[in-house]
mmCIF file of C-alpha atoms (C1' of nucleotides) in Angstrom:
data_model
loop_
_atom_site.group_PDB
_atom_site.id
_atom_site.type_symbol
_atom_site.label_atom_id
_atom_site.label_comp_id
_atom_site.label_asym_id
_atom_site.label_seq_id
_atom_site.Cartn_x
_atom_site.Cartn_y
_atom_site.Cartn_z
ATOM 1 C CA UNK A 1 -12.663 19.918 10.630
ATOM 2 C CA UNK A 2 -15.720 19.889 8.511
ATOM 3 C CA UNK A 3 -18.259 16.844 9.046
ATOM 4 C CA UNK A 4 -18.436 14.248 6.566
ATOM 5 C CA UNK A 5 -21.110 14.971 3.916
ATOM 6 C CA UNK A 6 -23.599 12.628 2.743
ATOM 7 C CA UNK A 7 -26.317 13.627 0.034
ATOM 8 C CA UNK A 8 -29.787 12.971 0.467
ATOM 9 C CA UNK A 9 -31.409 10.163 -0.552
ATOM 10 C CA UNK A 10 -32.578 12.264 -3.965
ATOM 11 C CA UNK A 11 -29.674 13.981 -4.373
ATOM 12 C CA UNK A 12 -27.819 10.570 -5.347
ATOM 13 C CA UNK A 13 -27.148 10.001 -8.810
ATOM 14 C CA UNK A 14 -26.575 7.722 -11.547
ATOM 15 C CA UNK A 15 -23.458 9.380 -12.399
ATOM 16 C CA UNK A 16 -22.123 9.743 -9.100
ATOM 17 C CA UNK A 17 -22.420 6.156 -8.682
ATOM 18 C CA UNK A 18 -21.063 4.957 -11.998
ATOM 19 C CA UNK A 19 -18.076 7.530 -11.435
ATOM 20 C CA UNK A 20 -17.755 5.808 -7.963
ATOM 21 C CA UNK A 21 -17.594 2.217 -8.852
ATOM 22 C CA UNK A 22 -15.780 2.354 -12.245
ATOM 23 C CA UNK A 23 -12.716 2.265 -10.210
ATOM 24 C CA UNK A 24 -12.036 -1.009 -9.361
ATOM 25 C CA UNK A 25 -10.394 -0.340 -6.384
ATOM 26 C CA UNK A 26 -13.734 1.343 -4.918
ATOM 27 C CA UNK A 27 -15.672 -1.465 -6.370
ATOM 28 C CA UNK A 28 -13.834 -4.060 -4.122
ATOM 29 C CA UNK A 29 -14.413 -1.760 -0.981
ATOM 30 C CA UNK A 30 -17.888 -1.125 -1.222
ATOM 31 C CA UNK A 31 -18.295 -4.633 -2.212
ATOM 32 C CA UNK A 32 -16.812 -5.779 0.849
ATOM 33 C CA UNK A 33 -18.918 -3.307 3.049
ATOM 34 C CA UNK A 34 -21.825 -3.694 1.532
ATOM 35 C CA UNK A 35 -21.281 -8.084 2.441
ATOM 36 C CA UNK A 36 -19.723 -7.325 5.560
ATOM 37 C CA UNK A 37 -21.960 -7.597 9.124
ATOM 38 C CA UNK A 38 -19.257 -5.741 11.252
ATOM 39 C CA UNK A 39 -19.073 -2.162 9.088
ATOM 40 C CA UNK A 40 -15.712 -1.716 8.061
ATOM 41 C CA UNK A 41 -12.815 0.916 9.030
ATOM 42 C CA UNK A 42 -10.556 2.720 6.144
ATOM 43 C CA UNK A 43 -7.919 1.178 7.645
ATOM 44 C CA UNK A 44 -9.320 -2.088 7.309
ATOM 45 C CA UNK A 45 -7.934 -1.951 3.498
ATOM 46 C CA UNK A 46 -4.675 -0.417 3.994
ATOM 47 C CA UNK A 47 -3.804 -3.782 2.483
ATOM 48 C CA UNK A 48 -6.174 -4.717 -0.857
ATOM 49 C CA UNK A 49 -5.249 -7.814 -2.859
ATOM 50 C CA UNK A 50 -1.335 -7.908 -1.607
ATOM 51 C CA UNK A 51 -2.011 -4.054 -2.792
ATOM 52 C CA UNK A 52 -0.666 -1.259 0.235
ATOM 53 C CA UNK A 53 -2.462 1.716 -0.538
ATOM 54 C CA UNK A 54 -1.590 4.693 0.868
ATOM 55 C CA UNK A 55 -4.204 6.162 3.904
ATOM 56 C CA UNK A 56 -4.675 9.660 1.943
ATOM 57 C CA UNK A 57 -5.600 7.809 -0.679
ATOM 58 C CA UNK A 58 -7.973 5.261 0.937
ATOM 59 C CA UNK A 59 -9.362 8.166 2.511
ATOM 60 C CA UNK A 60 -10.118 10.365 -0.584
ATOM 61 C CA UNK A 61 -11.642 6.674 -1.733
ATOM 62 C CA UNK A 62 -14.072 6.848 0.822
ATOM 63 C CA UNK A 63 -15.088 10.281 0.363
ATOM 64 C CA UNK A 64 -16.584 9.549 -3.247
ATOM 65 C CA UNK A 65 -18.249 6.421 -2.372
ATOM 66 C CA UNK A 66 -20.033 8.733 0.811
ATOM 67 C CA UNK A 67 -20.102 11.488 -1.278
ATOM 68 C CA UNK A 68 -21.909 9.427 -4.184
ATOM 69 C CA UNK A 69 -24.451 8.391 -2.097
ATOM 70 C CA UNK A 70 -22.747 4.594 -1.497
ATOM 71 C CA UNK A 71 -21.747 4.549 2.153
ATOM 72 C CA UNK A 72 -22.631 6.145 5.149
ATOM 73 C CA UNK A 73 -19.674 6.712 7.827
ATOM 74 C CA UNK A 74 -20.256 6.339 11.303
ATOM 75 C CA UNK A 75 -17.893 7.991 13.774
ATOM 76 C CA UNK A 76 -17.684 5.177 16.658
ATOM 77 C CA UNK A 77 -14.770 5.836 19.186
ATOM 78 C CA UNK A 78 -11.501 6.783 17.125
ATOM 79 C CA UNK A 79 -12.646 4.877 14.323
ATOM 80 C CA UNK A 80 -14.960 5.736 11.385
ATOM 81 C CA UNK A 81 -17.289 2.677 11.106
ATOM 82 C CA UNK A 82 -18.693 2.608 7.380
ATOM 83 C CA UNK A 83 -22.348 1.060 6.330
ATOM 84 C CA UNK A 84 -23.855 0.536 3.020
ATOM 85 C CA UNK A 85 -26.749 3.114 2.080
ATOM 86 C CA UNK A 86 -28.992 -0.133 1.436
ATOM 87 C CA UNK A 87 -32.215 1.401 2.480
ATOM 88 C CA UNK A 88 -31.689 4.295 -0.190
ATOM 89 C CA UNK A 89 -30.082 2.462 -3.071
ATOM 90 C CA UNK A 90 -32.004 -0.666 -3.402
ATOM 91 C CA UNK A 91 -35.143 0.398 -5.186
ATOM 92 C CA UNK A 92 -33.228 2.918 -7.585
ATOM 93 C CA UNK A 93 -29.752 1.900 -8.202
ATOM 94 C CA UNK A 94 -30.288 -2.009 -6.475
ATOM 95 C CA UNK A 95 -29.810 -3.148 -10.278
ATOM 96 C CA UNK A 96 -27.339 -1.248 -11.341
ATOM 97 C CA UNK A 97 -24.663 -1.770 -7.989
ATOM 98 C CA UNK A 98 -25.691 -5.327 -8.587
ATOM 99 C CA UNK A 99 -24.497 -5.260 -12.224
ATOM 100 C CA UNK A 100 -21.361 -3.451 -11.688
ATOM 101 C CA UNK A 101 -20.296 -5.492 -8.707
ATOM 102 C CA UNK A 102 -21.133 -8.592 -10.604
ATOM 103 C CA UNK A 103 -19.472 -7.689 -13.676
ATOM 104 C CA UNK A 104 -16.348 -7.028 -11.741
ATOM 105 C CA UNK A 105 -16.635 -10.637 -10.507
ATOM 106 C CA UNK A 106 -17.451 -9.013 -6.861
ATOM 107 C CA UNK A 107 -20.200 -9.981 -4.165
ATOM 108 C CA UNK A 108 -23.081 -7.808 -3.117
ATOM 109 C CA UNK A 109 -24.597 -7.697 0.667
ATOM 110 C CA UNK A 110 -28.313 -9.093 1.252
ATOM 111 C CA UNK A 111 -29.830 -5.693 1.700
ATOM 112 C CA UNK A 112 -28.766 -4.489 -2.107
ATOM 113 C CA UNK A 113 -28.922 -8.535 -3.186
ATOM 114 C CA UNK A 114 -32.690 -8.789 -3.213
ATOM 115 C CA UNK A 115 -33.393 -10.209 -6.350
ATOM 116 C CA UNK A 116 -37.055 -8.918 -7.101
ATOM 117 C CA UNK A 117 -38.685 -11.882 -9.046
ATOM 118 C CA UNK A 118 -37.871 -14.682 -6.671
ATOM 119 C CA UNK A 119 -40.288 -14.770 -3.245
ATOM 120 C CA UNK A 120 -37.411 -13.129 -1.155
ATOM 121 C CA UNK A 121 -36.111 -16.173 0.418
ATOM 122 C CA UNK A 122 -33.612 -16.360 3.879
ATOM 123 C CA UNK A 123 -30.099 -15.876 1.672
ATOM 124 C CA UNK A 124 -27.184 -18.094 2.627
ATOM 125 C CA UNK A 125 -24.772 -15.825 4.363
ATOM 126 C CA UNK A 126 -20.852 -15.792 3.574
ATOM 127 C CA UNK A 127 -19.526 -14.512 6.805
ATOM 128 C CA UNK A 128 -16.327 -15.332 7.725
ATOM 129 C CA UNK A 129 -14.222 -14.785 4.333
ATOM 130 C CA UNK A 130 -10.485 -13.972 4.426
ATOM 131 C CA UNK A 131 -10.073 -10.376 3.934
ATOM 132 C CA UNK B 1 -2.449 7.668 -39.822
ATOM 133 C CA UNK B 2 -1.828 4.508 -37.938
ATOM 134 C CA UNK B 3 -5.660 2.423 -38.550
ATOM 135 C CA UNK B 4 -7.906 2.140 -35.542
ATOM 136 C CA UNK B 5 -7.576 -0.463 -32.536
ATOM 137 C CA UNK B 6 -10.421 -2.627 -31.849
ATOM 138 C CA UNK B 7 -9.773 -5.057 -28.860
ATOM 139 C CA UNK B 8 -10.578 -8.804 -29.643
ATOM 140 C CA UNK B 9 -13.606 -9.983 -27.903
ATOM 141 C CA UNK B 10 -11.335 -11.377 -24.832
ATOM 142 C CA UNK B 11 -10.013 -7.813 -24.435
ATOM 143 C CA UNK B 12 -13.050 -6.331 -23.248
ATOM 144 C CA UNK B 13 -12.945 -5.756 -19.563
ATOM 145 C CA UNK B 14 -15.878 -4.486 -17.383
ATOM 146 C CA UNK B 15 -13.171 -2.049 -16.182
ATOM 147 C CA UNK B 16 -12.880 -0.773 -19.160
ATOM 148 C CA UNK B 17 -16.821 -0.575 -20.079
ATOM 149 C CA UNK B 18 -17.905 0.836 -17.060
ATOM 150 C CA UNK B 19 -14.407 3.595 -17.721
ATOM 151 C CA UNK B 20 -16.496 4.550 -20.985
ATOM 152 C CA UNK B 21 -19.388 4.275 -20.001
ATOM 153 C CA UNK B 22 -19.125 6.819 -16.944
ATOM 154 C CA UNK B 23 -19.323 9.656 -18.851
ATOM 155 C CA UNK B 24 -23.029 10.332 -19.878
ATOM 156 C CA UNK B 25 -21.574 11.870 -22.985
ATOM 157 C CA UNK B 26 -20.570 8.436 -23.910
ATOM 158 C CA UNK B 27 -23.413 6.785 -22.533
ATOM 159 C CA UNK B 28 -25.302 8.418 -24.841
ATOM 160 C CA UNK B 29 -23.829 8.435 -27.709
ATOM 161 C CA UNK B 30 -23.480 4.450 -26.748
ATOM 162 C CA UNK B 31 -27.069 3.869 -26.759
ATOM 163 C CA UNK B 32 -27.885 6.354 -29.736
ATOM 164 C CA UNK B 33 -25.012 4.262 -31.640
ATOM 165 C CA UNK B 34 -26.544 0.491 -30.178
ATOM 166 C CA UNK B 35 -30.259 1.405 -31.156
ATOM 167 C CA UNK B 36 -29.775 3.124 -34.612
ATOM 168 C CA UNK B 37 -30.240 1.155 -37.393
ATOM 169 C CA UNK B 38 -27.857 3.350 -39.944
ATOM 170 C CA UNK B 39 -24.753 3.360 -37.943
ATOM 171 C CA UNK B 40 -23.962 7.206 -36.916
ATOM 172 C CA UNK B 41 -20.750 8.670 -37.656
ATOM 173 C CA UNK B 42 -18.965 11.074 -35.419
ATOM 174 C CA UNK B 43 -20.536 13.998 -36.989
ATOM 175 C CA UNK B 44 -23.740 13.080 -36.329
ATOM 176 C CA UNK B 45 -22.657 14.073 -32.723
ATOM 177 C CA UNK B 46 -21.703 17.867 -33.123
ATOM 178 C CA UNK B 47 -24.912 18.626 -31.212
ATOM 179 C CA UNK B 48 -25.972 16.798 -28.231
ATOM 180 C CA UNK B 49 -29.197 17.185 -26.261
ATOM 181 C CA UNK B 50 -28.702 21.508 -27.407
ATOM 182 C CA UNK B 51 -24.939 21.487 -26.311
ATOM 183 C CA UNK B 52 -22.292 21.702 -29.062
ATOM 184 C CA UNK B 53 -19.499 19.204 -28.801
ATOM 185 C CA UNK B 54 -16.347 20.412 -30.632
ATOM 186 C CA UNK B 55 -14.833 17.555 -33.289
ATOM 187 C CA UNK B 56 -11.498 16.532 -31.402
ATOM 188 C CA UNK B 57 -13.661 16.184 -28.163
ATOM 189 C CA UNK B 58 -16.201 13.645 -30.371
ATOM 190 C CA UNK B 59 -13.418 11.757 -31.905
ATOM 191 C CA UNK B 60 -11.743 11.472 -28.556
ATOM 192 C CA UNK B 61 -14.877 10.379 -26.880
ATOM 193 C CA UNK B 62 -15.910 7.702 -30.183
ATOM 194 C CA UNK B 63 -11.695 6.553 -29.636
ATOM 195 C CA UNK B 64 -12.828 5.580 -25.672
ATOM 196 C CA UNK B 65 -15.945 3.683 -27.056
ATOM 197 C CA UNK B 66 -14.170 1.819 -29.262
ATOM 198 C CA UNK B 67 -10.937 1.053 -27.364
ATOM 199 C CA UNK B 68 -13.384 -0.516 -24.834
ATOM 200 C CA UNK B 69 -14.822 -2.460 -27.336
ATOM 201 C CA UNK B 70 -18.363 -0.855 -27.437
ATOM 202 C CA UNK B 71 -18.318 -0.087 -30.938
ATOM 203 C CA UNK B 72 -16.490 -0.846 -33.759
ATOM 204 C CA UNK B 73 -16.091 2.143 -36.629
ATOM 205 C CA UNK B 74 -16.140 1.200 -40.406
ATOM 206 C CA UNK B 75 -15.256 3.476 -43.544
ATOM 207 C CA UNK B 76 -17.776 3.884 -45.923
ATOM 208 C CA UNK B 77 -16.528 6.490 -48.448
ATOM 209 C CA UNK B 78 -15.395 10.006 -46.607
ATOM 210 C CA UNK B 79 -16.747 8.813 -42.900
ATOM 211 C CA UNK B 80 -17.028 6.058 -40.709
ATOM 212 C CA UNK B 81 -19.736 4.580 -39.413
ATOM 213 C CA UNK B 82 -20.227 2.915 -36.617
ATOM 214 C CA UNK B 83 -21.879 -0.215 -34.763
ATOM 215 C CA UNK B 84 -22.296 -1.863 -31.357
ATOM 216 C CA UNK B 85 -20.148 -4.780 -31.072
ATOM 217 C CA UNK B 86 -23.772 -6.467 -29.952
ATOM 218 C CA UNK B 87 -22.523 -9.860 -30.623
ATOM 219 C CA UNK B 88 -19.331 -9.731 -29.032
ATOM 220 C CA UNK B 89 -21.019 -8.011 -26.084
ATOM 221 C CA UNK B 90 -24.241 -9.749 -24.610
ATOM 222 C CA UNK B 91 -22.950 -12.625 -23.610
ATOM 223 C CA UNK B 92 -20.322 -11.590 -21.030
ATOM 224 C CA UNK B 93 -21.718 -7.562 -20.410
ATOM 225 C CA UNK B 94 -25.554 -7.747 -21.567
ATOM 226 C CA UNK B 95 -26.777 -7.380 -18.249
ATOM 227 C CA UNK B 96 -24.197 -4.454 -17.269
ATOM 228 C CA UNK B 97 -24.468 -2.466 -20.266
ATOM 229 C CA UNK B 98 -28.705 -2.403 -19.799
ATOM 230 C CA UNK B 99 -28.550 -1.737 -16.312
ATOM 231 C CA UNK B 100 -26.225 1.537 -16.868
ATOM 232 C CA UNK B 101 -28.358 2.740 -19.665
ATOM 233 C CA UNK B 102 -31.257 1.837 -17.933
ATOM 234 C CA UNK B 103 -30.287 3.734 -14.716
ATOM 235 C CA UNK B 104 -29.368 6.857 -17.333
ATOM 236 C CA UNK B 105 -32.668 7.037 -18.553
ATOM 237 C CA UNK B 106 -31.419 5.798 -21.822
ATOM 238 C CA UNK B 107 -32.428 3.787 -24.380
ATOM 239 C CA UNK B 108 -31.009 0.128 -25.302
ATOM 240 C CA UNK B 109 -30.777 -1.696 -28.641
ATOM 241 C CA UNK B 110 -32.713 -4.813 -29.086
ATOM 242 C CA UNK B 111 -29.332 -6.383 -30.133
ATOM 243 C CA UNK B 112 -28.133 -5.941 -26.322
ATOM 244 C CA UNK B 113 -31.081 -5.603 -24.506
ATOM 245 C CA UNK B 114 -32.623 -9.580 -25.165
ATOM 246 C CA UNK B 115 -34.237 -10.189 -21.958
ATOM 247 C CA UNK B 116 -33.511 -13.786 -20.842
ATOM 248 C CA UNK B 117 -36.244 -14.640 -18.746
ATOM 249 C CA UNK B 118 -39.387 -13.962 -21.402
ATOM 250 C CA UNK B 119 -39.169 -15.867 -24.427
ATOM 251 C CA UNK B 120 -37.579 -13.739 -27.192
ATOM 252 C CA UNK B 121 -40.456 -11.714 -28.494
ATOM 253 C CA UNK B 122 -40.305 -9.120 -31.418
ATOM 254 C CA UNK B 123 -39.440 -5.599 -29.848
ATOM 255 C CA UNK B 124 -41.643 -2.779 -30.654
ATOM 256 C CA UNK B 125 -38.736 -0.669 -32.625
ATOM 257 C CA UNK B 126 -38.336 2.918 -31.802
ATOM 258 C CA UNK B 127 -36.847 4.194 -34.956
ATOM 259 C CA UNK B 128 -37.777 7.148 -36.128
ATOM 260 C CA UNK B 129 -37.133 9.696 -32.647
ATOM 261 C CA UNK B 130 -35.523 13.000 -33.212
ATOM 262 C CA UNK B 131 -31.774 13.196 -32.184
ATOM 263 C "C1'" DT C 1 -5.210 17.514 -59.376
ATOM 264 C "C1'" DC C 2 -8.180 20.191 -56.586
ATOM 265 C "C1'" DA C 3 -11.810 21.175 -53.377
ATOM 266 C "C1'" DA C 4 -14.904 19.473 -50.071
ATOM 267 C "C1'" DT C 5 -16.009 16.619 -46.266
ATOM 268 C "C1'" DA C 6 -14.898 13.453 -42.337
ATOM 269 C "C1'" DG C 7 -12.081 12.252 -39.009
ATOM 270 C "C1'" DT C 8 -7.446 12.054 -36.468
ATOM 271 C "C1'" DT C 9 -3.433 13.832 -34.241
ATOM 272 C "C1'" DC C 10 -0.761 17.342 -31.992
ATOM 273 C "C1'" DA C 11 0.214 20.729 -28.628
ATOM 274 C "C1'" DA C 12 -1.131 23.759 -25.141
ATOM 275 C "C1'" DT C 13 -4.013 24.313 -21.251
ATOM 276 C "C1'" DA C 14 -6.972 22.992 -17.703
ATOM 277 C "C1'" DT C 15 -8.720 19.645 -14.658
ATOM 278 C "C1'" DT C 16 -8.312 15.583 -11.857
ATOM 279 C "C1'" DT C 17 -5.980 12.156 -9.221
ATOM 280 C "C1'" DA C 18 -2.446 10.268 -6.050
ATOM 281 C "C1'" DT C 19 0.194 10.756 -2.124
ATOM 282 C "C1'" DA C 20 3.547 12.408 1.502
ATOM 283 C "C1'" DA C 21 3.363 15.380 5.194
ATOM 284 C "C1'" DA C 22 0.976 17.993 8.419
ATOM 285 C "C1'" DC C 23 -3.106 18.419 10.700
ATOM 286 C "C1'" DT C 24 -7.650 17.267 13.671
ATOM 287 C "C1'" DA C 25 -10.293 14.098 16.542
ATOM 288 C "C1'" DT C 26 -11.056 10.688 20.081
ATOM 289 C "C1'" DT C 27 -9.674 7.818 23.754
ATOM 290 C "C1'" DG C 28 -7.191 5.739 27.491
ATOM 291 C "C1'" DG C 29 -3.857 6.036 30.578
ATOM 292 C "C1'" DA C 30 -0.109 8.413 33.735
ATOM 293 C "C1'" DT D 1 -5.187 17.493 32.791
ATOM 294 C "C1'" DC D 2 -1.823 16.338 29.661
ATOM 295 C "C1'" DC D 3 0.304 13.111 26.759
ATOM 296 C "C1'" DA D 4 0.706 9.331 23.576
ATOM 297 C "C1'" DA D 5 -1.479 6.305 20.506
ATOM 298 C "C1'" DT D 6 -4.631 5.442 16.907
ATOM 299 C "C1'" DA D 7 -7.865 6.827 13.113
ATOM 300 C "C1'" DG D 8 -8.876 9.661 9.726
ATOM 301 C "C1'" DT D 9 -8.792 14.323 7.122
ATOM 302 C "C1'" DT D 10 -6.728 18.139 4.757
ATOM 303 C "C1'" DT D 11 -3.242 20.374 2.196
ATOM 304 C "C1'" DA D 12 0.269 20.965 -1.197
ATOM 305 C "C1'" DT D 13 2.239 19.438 -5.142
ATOM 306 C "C1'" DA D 14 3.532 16.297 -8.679
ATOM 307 C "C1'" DA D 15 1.787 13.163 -12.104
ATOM 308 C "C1'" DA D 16 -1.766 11.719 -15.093
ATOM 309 C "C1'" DT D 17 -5.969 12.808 -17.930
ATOM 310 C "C1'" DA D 18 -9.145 15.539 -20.351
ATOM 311 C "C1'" DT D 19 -10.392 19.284 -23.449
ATOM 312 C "C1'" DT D 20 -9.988 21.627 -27.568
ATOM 313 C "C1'" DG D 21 -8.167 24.754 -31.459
ATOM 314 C "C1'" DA D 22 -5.259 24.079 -35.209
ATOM 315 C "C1'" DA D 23 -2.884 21.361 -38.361
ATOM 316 C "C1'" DC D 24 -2.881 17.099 -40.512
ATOM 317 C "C1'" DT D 25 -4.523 12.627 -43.215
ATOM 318 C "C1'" DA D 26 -7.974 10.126 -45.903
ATOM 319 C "C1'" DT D 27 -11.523 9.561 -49.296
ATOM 320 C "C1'" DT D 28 -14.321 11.000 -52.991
ATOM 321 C "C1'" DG D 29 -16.220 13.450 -56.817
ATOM 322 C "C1'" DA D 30 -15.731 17.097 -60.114
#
DNA sequence: TCAATAGTTCAATATTTATAAACTATTGGA
DNA sequence: TCCAATAGTTTATAAATATTGAACTATTGA
């Protein structure tokens, strides 16, 4: 089996990302791994919303947001343990993920949050939110 | 020929904004359409950035901007021109639609762009740019 | 009424997406 | 070491979308 592939940081693209998130569905996930502390699985959304989704689909959802550049996937055990790409999307998409994700009514994590004109105060975290 | 659907101003979804506005095609053409002060037609599309666009493809793509509620086409005579539904826009999607045209490299109209945090100063027009 | 121009619709084809089923990978026992 | 359990990927194919040439509709001006 092939490894997972995840562009470089200069190889991600406005496109790919747009494409990515202008699927709601996708938009919820990385929205929910870019809040969450403990990295989510795939199968942690087998159920979205009272929504079952199929795990061949799930997985092919997580391949574009790696693939785009949103998410990096971490093998840990027998589980895949996904992280948001923070580092490499905040100074050149940060505004963008944040408008998409807020348009779709949908929280973003601290580390893409960062709103630049205010003095980068300690952010209120939202932990422990029914999934 | 049945006449063409504009969604009401409670139609518009981001889902369906971000749909059209995914394609860079359309993104274009979007922000070509939103800063232009004579309202294109469809024609004015045939060539884009050197790469010739054949008619069906153009109306298709001008049916997806309007259906999301982007623009709205009018007849005038043997065409139809067409607008950015500015008004009906900035308040709920001003922030998403200048952040994706931003992060394209593209080019906003005054009409959506109206930065809230400085004071509402005259814009230095752009108008006459080769297309 | 006809020709010219602009745009839409239709139909055929090509591409993309969704998903069940089969497969690979890792781990923790027996 | 081998097996079962769990997690995720790949493959095959069916369904949905996109692209585009060709035929059509609409408007205008001669």
């Amino acid at each position: 089996m092939r490894p997972l592939y995840h562009p470089s940081k200069e190889d991600i693209s406005t496109e790919g990302i747009l494409y990515a998130l202008s699927d709601p569905i996708r938009a919820q996930i990385y929205s929910e791994i870019s809040c969450s502390e403990e990295a989510p699985t795939c199968s942690n959304f087998l159920t979205l919303k009272n929504h079952k989704l199929p795990k061949s689909t799930l997985c092919q959802h997580f391949k574009i947001l790696r693939e785009a550049g949103l998410i990096r996937s971490e093998r840990k055990g027998v589980e895949l343990r996904n992280f948001s790409r923070c580092g490499d999307l905040k100074e050149r998409f940060g505004d963008l993920i944040r408008a998409v994700l807020a348009a779709y009514g949908l929280k973003v994590g601290e580390s893409v949050q960062n709103v630049p004109s205010e003095p980068k105060k300690k952010a209120v975290a939202e932990k422990s939110r029914p999934r």
